[in-house]
Short mmCIF file of C-alpha atoms and ligand atoms in Angstrom, two decimals:
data_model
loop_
_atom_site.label_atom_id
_atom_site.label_comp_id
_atom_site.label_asym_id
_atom_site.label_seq_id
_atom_site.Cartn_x
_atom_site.Cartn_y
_atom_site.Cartn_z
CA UNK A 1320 0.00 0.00 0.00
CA UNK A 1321 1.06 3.76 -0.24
CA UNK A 1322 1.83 5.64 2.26
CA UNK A 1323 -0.51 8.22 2.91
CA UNK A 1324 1.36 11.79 2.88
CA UNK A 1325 0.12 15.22 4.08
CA UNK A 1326 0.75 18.97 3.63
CA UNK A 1327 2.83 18.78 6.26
CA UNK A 1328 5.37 16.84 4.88
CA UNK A 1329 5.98 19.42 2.59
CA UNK A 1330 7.71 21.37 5.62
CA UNK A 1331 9.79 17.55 6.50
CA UNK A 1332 11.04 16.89 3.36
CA UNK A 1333 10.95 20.14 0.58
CA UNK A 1334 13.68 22.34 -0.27
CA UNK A 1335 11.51 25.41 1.26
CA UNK A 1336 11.60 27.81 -1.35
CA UNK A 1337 7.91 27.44 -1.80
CA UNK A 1338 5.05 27.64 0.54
CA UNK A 1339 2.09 25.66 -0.46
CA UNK A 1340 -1.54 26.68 0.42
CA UNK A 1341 -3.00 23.96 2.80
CA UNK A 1342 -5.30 21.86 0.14
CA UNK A 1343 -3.04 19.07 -1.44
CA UNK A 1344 -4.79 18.93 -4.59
CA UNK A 1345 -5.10 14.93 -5.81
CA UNK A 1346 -7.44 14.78 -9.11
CA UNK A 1347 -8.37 17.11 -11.88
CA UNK A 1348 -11.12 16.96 -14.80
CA UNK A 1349 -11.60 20.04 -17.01
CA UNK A 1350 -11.40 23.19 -14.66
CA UNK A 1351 -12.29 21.67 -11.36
CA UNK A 1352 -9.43 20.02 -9.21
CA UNK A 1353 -10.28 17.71 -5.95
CA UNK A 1354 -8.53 17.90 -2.56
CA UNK A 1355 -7.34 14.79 -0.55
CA UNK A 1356 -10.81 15.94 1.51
CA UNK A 1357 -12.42 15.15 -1.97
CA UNK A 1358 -13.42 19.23 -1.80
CA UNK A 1359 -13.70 20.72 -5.41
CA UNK A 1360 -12.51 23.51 -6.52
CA UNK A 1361 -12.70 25.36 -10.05
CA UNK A 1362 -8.90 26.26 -11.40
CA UNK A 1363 -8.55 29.65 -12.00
CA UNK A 1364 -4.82 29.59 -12.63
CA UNK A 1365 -4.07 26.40 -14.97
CA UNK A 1366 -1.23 26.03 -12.72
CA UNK A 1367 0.33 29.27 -13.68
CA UNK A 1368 -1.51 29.24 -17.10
CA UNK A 1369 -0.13 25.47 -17.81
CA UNK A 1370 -3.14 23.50 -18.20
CA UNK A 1371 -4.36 25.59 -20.71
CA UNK A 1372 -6.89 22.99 -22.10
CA UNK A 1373 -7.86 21.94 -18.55
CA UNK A 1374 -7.05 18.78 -16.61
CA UNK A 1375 -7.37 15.32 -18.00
CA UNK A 1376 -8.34 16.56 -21.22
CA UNK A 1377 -9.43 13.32 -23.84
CA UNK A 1378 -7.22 14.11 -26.60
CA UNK A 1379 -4.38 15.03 -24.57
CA UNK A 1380 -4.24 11.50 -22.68
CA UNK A 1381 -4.81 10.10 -25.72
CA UNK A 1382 -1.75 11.08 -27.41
CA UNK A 1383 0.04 10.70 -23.98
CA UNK A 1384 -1.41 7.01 -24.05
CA UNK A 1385 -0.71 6.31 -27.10
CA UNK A 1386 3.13 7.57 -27.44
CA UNK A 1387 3.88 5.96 -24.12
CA UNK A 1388 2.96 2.59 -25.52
CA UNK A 1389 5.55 3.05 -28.66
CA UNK A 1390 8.93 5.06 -27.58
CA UNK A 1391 9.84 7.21 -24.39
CA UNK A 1392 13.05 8.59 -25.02
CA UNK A 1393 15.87 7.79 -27.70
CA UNK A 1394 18.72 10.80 -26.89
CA UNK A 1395 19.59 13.47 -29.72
CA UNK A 1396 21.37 10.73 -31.22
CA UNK A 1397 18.21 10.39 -33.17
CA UNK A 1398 15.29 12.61 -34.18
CA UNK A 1399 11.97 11.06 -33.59
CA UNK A 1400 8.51 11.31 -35.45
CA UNK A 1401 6.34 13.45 -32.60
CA UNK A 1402 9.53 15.97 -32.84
CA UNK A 1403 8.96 16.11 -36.39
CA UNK A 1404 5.33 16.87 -36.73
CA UNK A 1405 4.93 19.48 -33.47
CA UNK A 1406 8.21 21.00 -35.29
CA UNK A 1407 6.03 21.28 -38.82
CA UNK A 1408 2.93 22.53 -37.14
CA UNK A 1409 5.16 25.51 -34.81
CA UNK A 1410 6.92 26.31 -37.89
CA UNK A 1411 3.67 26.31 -40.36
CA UNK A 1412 1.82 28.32 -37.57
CA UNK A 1413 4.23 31.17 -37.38
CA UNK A 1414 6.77 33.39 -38.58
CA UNK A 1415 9.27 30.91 -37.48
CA UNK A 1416 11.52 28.70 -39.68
CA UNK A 1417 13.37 26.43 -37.25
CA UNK A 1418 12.53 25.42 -33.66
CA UNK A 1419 14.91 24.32 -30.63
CA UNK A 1420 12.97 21.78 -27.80
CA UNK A 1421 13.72 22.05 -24.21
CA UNK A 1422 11.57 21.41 -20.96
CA UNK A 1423 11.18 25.03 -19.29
CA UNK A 1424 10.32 28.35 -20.50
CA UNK A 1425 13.86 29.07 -18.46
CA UNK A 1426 15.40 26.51 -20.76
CA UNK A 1427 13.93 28.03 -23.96
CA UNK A 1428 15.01 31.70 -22.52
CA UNK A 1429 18.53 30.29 -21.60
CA UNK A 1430 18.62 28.76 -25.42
CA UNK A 1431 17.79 32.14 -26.55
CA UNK A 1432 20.14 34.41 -24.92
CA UNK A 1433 22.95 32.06 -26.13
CA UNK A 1434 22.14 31.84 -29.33
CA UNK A 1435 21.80 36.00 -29.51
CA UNK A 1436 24.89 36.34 -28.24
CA UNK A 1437 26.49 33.68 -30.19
CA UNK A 1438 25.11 35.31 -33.45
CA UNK A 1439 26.86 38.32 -32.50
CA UNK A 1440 30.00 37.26 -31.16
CA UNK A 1441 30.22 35.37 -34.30
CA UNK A 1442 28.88 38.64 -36.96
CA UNK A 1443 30.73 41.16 -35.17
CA UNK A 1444 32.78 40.24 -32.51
CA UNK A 1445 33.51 40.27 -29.16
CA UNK A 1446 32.31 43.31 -28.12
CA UNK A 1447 28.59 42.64 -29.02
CA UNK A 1448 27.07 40.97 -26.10
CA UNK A 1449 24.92 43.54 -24.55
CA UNK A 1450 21.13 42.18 -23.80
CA UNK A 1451 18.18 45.34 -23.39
CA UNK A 1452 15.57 43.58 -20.94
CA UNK A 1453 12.66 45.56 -18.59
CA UNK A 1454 12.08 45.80 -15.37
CA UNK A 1455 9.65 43.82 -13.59
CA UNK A 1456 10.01 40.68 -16.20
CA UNK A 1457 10.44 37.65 -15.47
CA UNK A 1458 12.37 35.30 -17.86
CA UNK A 1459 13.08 32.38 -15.71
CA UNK A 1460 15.42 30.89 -12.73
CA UNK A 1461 18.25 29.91 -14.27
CA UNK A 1462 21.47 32.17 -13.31
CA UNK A 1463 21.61 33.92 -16.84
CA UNK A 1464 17.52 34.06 -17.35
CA UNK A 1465 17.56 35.37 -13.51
CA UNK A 1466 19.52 38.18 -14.37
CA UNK A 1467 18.13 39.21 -17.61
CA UNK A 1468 14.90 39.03 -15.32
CA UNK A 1469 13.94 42.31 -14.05
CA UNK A 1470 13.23 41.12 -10.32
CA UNK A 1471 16.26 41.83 -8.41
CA UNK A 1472 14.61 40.37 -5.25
CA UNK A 1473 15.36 37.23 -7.80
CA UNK A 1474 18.58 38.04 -9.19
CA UNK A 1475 20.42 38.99 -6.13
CA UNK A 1476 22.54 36.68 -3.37
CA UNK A 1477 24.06 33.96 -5.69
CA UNK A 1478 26.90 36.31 -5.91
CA UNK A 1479 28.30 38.37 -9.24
CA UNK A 1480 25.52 38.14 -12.25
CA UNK A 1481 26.58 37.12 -15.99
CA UNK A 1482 27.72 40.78 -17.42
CA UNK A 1483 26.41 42.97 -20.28
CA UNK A 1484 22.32 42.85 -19.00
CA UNK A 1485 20.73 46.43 -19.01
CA UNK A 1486 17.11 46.74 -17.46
CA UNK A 1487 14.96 50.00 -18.30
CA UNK A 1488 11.29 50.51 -18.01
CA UNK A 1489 8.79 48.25 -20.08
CA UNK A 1490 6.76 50.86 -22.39
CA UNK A 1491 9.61 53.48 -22.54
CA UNK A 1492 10.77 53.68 -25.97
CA UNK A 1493 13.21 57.04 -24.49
CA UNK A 1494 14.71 54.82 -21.90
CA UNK A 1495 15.62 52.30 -24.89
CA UNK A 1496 17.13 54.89 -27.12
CA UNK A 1497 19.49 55.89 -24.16
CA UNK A 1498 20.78 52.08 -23.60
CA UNK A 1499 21.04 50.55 -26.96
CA UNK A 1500 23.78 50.79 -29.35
CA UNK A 1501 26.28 48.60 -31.42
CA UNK A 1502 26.92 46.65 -28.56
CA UNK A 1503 23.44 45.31 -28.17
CA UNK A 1504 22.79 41.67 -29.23
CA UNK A 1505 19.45 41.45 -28.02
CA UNK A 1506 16.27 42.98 -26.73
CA UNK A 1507 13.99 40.78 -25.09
CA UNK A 1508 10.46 41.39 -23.62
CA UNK A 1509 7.00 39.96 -22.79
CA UNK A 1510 4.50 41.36 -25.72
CA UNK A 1511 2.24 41.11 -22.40
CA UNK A 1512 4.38 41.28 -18.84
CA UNK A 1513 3.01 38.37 -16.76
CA UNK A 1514 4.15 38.25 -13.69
CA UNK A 1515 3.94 41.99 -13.22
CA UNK A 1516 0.49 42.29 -13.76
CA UNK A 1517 -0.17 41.26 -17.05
CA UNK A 1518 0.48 44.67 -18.52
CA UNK A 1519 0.52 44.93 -22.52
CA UNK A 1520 3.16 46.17 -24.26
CA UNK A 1521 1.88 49.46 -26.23
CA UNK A 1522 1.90 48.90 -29.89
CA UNK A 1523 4.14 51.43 -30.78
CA UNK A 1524 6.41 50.69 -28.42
CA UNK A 1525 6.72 47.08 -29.90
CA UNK A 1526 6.95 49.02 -33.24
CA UNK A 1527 10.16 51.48 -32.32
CA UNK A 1528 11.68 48.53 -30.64
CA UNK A 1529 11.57 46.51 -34.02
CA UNK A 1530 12.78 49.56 -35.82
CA UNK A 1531 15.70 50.28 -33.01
CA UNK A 1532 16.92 46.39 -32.95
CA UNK A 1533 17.43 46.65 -37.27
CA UNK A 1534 18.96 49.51 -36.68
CA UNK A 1535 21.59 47.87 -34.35
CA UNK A 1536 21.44 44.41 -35.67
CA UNK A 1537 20.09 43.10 -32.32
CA UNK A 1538 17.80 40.37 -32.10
CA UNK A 1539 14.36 41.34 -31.08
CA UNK A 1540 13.22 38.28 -28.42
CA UNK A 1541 9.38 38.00 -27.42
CA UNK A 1542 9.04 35.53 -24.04
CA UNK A 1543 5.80 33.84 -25.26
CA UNK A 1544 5.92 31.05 -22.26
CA UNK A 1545 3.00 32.78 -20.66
CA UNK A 1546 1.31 34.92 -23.14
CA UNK A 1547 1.64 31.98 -26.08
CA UNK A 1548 -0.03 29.13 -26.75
CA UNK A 1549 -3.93 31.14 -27.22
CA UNK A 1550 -3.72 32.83 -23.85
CA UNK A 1551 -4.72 36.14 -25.70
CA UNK A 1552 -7.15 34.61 -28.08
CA UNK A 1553 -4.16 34.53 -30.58
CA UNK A 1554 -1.73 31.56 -31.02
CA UNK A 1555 0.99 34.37 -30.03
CA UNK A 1556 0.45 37.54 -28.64
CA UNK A 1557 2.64 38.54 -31.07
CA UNK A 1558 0.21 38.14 -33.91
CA UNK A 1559 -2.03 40.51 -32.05
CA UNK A 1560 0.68 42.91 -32.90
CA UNK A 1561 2.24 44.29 -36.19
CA UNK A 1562 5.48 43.38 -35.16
CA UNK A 1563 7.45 40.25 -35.59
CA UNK A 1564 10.06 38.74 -33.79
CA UNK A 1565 13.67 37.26 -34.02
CA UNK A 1566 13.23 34.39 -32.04
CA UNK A 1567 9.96 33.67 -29.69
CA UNK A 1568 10.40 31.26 -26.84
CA UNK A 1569 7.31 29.38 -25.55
CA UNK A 1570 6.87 26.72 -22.80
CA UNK A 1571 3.95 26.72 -20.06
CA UNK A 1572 0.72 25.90 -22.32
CA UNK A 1573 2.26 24.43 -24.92
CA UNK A 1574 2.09 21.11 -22.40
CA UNK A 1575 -0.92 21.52 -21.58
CA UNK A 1576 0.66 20.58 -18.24
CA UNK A 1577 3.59 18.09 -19.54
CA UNK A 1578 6.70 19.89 -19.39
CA UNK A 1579 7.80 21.08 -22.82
CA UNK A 1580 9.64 24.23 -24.12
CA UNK A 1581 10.29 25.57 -27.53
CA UNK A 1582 12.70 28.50 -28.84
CA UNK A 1583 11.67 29.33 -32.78
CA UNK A 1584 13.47 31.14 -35.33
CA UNK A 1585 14.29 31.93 -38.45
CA UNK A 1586 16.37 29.88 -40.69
CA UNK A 1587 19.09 32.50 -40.68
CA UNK A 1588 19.57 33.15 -37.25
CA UNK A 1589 19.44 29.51 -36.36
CA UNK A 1590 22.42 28.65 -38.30
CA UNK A 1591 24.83 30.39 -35.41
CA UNK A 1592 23.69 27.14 -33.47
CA UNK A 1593 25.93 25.17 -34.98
CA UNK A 1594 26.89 21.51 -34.21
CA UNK A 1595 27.27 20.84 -30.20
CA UNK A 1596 26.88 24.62 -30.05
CA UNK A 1597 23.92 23.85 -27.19
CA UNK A 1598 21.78 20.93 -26.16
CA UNK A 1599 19.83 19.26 -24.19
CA UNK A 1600 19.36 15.73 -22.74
CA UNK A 1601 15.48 15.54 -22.46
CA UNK A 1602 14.00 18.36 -24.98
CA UNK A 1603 12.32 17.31 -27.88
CA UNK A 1604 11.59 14.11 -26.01
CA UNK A 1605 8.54 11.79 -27.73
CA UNK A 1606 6.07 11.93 -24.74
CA UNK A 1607 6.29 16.03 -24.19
CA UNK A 1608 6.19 16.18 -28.30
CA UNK A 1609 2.86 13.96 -28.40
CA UNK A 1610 1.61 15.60 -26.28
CA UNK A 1611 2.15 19.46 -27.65
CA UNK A 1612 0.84 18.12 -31.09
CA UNK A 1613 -2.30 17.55 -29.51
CA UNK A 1614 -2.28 20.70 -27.94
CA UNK A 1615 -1.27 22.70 -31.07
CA UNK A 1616 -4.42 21.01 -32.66
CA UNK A 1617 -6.96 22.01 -30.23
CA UNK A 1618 -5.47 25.53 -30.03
CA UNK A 1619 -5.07 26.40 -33.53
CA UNK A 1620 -8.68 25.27 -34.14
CA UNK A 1621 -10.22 29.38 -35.22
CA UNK A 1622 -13.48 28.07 -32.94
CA UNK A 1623 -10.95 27.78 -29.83
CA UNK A 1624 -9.32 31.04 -30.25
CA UNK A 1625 -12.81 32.46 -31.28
CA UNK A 1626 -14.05 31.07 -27.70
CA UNK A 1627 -10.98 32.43 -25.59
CA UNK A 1628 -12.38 35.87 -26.79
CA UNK A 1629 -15.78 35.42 -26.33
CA UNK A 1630 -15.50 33.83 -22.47
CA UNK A 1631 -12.67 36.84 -22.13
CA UNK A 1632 -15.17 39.15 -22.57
CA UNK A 1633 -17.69 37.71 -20.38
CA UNK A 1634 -15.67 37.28 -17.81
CA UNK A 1635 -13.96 40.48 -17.58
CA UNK A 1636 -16.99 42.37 -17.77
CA UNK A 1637 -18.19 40.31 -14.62
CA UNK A 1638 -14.94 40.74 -12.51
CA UNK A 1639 -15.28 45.23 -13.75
CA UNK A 1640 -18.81 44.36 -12.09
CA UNK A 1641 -17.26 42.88 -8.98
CA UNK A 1642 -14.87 45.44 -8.87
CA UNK A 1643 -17.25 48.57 -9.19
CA UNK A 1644 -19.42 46.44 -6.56
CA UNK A 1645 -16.67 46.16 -3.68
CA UNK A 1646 -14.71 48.60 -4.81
CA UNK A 1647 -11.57 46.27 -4.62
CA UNK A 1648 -9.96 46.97 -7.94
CA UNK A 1649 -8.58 50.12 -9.51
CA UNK A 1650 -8.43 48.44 -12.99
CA UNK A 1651 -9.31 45.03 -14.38
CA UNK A 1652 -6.86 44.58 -17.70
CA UNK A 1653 -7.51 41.58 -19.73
CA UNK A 1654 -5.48 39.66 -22.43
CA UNK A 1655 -7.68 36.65 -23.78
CA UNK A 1656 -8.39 34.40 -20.76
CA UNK A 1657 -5.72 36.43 -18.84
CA UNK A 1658 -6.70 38.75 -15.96
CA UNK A 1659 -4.65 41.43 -14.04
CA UNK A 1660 -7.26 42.77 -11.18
CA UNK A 1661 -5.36 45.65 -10.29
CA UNK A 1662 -6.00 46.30 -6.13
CA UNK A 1663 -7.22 49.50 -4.79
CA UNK A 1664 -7.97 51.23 -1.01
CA UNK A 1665 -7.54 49.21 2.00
CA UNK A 1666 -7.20 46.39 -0.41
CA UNK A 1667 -3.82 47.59 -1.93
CA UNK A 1668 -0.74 44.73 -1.61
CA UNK A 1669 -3.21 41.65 -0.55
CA UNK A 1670 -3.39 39.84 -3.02
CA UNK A 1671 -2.56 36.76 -1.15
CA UNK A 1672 -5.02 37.47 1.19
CA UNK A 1673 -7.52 36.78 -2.26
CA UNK A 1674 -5.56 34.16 -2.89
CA UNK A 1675 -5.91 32.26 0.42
CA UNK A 1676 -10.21 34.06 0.45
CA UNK A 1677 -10.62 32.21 -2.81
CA UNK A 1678 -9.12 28.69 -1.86
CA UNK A 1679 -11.32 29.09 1.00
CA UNK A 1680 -14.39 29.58 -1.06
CA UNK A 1681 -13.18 27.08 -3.64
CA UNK A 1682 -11.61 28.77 -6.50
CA UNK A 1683 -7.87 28.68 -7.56
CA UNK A 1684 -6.50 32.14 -8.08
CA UNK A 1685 -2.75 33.80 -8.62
CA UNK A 1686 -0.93 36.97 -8.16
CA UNK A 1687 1.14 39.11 -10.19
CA UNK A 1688 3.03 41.20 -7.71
CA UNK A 1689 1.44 41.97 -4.17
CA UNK A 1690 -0.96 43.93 -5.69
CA UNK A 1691 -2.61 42.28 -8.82
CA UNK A 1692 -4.57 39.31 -8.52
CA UNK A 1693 -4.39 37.30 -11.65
CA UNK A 1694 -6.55 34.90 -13.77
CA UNK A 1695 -5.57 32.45 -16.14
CA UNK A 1696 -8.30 29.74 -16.76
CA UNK A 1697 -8.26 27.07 -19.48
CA UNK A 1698 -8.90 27.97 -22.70
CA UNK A 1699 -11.77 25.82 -23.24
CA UNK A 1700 -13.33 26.04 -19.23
CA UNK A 1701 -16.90 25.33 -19.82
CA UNK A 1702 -19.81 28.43 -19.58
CA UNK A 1703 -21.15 26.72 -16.18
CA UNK A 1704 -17.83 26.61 -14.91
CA UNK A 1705 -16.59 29.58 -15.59
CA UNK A 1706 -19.60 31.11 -13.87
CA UNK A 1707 -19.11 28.95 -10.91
CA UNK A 1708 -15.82 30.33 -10.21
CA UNK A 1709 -16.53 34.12 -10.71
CA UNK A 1710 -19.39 33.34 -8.32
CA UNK A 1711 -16.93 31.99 -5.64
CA UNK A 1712 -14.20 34.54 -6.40
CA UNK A 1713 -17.39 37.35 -6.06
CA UNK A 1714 -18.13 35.34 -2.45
CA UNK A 1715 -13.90 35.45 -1.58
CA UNK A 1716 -13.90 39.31 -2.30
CA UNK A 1717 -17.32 39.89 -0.59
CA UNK A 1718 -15.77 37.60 3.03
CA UNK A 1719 -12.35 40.04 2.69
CA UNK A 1720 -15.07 43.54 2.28
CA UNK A 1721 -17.41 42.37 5.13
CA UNK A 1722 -13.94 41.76 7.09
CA UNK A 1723 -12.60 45.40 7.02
C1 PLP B 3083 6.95 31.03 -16.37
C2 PLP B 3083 7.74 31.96 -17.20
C3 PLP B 3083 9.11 31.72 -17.47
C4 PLP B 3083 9.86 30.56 -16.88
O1 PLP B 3083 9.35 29.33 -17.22
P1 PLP B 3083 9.76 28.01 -16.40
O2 PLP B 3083 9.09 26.90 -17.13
O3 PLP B 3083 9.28 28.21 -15.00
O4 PLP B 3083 11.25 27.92 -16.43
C5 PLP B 3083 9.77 32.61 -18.30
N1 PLP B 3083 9.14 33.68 -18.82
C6 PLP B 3083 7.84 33.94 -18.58
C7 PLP B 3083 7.21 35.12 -19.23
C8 PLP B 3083 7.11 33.11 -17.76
O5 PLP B 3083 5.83 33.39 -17.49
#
């Protein structure tokens, strides 16, 4: 028999760099997860928008099912046929020409720094290595991704940070001008920051950066790992845009909760990769690959996107309603299925104390920052469900109101 394990053996055993909520979820189906306690909850986060299509979705476990029957893992001594296909249908789907596997969005971020840096070290020389990044993104927690991050609270205490990283403020085009220069080999930004407050990047500020990276011969870098994958109602938020990327790195949804990561590119710059340049032991592995072809299916399917931004629209017209209501949020921004409630008043900097309200009333909620609560629910989360879970998130806000 198995031994039966509890939350608190989370404190006995775990590193303690995170600090679960009490509920030790055990099942999931769609958007509702179950507790050991067998409570239900509807999923609100997707993770941190991982399951985009929802939990133990049919087609997913199918291909899971399936591949796990025929071939796990053969090295990059070999290619294999799931690579292959997801490869055809990223590259067929977007501006993209080539495409790099890994298991992180960290890993596809890491794989992308190199490879701008490589391109040029290798174009122009030594000298070129500066990377333009914001402040307040979040790339990853690997030492280099860390530091192009724009978190310090992150980036700090391991000691001296990988050189040549420049942070200035996401939306100011000035601040840009003043940094770049010859010596930049890359720019690289969320088309939509996540994890401080899923904030959009202004059109034309996507636009000058485009025109200022040419200029330079940078490479312009778009973090898709939380904004890709139909998040916004797009594929990629960058196709929301007029601007196109360099290289786009993607990871979270394109799972749909198995751990997968993807750099794409063009042709051109892929080339600086050249043999044993980088690698990786486990990306572009035949399970994870199954299982983002079946993803890529369901997501590039115009009904699904079509869906993301109809239930987007709902739903962020019911949270404004919540909002105006309580009073709790200043601003309610929305990208697709993607919700920064921006906190206001005696509410300002709790947004854990939502988080904890809503577990309590049965809905699975994230931050962005102390003072943005944030949404991210499957893309496909059923009408009745979604309703559910504004209904409990409305009771959450009303519980943390009545307590004033
Ligand atoms: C989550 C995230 C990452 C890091 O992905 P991991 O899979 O945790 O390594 C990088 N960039 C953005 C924008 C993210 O949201």
């Amino acid at each position: 028999m198995t031994a039966a394990v509890e939350r608190s053996d989370f404190d006995r055993y775990m590193v303690p760099c995170f600090a679960p909520l009490a509920p030790v979820p055990v099942r999931g189906e769609g958007s509702r997860v179950w507790d050991q306690d067998g409570r239900d909850y509807i999923d609100f986060g997707a993770g941190v928008a991982v399951t985009s299509l929802g939990h133990a979705h049919p087609a997913l476990l199918k291909a899971l099912r399936d591949q796990s029957e025929k071939l796990w893992h053969v090295s990059n001594y070999f290619t294999n046929e799931p690579a292959l296909r997801l490869a055809k249908k990223l590259t067929d789907a977007t501006f993209a020409e080539r495409v790099f596997y890994c298991n992180s969005g960290a890993e596809a971020n890491e794989a992308a720094l190199k490879l701008a840096r490589k391109r040029a070290i290798d174009k122009h020389g030594q000298d070129k290595i500066e990377i333009v990044a914001f402040n307040g993104a979040f790339h990853g927690r690997t030492f280099f991704t860390v530091s192009v991050g724009g978190q310090p609270k992150y980036s700090s205490g391991f000691g001296p940070n990988p050189a040549g990283i420049v942070h200035v403020d996401f939306n100011d085009i000035e601040a840009v001008r003043r940094v770049i220069g010859p010596k930049t080999c890359a720019v690289i930004i969320e088309p939509v920051i996540g994890e401080s407050g899923v904030v959009p990047a202004k059109p034309e500020f996507l636009r000058e950066l485009r025109q200022l990276t040419r200029e330079h011969d940078a490479v312009l870098i778009f973090d898709e790992i939380q904004s890709g994958n139909g998040r916004t109602g797009s594929l990629f938020a960058y196709m929301n845009t007029d601007v196109v990327p360099d290289i786009l790195t993607t990871a979270k949804g394109l799972g749909g909760g198995f751990p997968i990561g993807a750099m794409l590119t063009t042709a051109e710059i892929a080339r600086s990769f050249t043999l044993g340049s980088h690698g990786t032991t486990f990306g572009g592995n035949p399970l994870a690959c199954a299982v983002g072809e079946a993803v890529m299916d369901i997501i590039t399917r115009p009904e699904v996107l079509a869906g993301v931004r109809s239930k987007a629209a709902h739903a962020a017209g019911r949270l404004r309603g919540i909002g105006e209501r309580l009073g709790c949020f200043a601003d309610v921004r929305s990208s697709g299925l993607w919700f920064g409630c921006e906190l206001t008043g005696t509410f300002a900097n709790r947004a854990s104390d939502f988080v904890a309200a809503a577990a309590k009333e049965g809905v699975l909620l994230l931050q962005a920052g102390p003072n943005v609560v944030r949404i991210a629910t499957s893309l496909i989360i059923a009408d009745e469900e979604l309703n559910e879970g504004l209904d409990r998130f409305e009771r959450a806000c009303q519980a943390l109101a009545a307590a004033r």
